[in-house]
Amino acid sequence: MTATVLNGAALADERKATLKAQMGAFQHTHGFAPTLAVLRVGDDEAAAGYGRAIARNCKGSGVAFRSETLSADARQADVEAALNGLNRDPSIHGIMLLEPLPPQIDHGALVLALDPAKDVDGVHPLNAGRLAQQRLPYFVPATPAGGMALLTHANVELQGKQAVVVGRSDIVGKPMALLLLHQHCTVTIAHSRTRDLPAVCRTADILCVAVGRPEMVRGDWVKPGAVVVDFGTTYTADGLKGDCHFESVAAVAGMVTPVPGGAGPMTNVILMENVLQAARLATGME
Ligand SMILES: NC(=O)c1ccc[n+]([C@@H]2O[C@H](COP(=O)([O-])OP(=O)(O)OC[C@H]3O[C@@H](n4cnc5c(N)ncnc54)[C@H](OP(=O)(O)O)[C@@H]3O)[C@@H](O)[C@H]2O)c1
């Protein structure tokens, strides 16, 4: 069997075209563009690169972008003051904290200090809790939202299906498990302490992997015909790799997302959709 490849790049392009039109309409109505601010502390190259990628993503989507950077020796109080400034600024609709942060900075405390109404990354416990209880409004982290959008677009039937999510981070694994549960899957969450992970994965009709170990999931971990969503992104000497060994998985699965070109592009467009949602909420449009 050769799997159908779920083309995230193509779906992201489609959504971006719709989004750009919606952004244009918003700007026309309000006289300003939805605006995303990123807050970075120190000169970590990964955080800086991520900030540049977000800036490009904003530019391509009609979102205004602001970046605030504090020095590597900034104190917690300095960072919280900068964050509070962004929280209070009515011209900012979305805020993202870029990681990694210097060791003296308490990331959890910053997340709690973030205005939940501007938390377009869906990291604040209020958004996570509202998602868990399906109490709108809330922001869904963009990566799992993108995975779900790919499944929906491919008309994958979810109700009653056995789903396995490998990874339990607050930003990918847990929200993905909740989204699948809300669509009436029977969900198992696996992680680093799971016993016999290949056997657990083989129970999945829908297998979602968010671990960060390149090519960990092999074809013989996959139930024939299963739908596999690979969130993993690791830069290796051989290029960007997902958590699944694509060739062997695609030989067994019914559908599979590629890396690159699967979940990644969807994350980018859905983050921008979340900024528009935040701006609409702030202006009473939703
Ligand atoms: N496509 C995108 O746009 C996008 C966005 C975000 C993240 N990602 C990628 O998705 C991957 C996961 O990101 P994350 O932020 O969720 O990572 P994370 O916070 O490091 O979480 C990784 C999860 O994988 C589990 N794990 C680690 N080793 C394992 C093993 N050998 N077997 C089973 N589970 C194992 C961990 O289990 P424990 O909890 O037990 O430690 C943890 O729950 C990374 O490759 C990341 O780059 C992609």
PDB file of C-alpha atoms in Angstrom, residues 39 76 79-81 83-84 87 95-97 99 101 105-119 121-129 170:
ATOM      1  CA  LEU A  39       9.087  39.195  23.004  1.00  0.00           C
ATOM      2  CA  GLN A  76      12.454  38.713  35.594  1.00  0.00           C
ATOM      3  CA  VAL A  79      10.750  41.016  31.221  1.00  0.00           C
ATOM      4  CA  GLU A  80       7.422  41.120  33.058  1.00  0.00           C
ATOM      5  CA  ALA A  81       7.373  44.914  32.710  1.00  0.00           C
ATOM      6  CA  LEU A  83       5.249  41.949  28.728  1.00  0.00           C
ATOM      7  CA  ASN A  84       2.814  44.096  30.709  1.00  0.00           C
ATOM      8  CA  ASN A  87      -0.537  43.457  27.368  1.00  0.00           C
ATOM      9  CA  ILE A  95       1.824  38.264  21.848  1.00  0.00           C
ATOM     10  CA  MET A  96       4.317  35.412  21.609  1.00  0.00           C
ATOM     11  CA  LEU A  97       7.154  34.640  23.984  1.00  0.00           C
ATOM     12  CA  GLU A  99      12.153  30.520  23.577  1.00  0.00           C
ATOM     13  CA  LEU A 101      14.919  32.238  27.508  1.00  0.00           C
ATOM     14  CA  ILE A 105      13.959  33.905  33.542  1.00  0.00           C
ATOM     15  CA  ASP A 106      10.979  31.903  34.777  1.00  0.00           C
ATOM     16  CA  HIS A 107       9.036  30.970  31.638  1.00  0.00           C
ATOM     17  CA  GLY A 108       6.024  29.655  33.567  1.00  0.00           C
ATOM     18  CA  ALA A 109       5.620  32.949  35.422  1.00  0.00           C
ATOM     19  CA  LEU A 110       5.741  34.846  32.130  1.00  0.00           C
ATOM     20  CA  VAL A 111       3.073  32.623  30.625  1.00  0.00           C
ATOM     21  CA  LEU A 112       0.836  33.405  33.604  1.00  0.00           C
ATOM     22  CA  ALA A 113       1.520  37.128  33.141  1.00  0.00           C
ATOM     23  CA  LEU A 114       0.425  37.011  29.491  1.00  0.00           C
ATOM     24  CA  ASP A 115      -2.999  38.511  28.743  1.00  0.00           C
ATOM     25  CA  PRO A 116      -5.059  35.418  27.755  1.00  0.00           C
ATOM     26  CA  ALA A 117      -6.916  37.554  25.186  1.00  0.00           C
ATOM     27  CA  LYS A 118      -3.584  38.120  23.376  1.00  0.00           C
ATOM     28  CA  ASP A 119      -2.269  34.582  23.841  1.00  0.00           C
ATOM     29  CA  ASP A 121      -0.039  30.656  20.876  1.00  0.00           C
ATOM     30  CA  GLY A 122      -2.614  29.139  23.255  1.00  0.00           C
ATOM     31  CA  VAL A 123      -0.099  28.649  26.072  1.00  0.00           C
ATOM     32  CA  HIS A 124      -1.896  30.421  28.947  1.00  0.00           C
ATOM     33  CA  PRO A 125      -3.672  28.002  31.329  1.00  0.00           C
ATOM     34  CA  LEU A 126      -6.951  29.862  30.780  1.00  0.00           C
ATOM     35  CA  ASN A 127      -6.853  29.045  27.062  1.00  0.00           C
ATOM     36  CA  ALA A 128      -5.709  25.479  27.750  1.00  0.00           C
ATOM     37  CA  GLY A 129      -8.530  25.025  30.262  1.00  0.00           C
ATOM     38  CA  ASP A 170       1.357  21.608  26.362  1.00  0.00           C
TER      39      ASP A 170
END
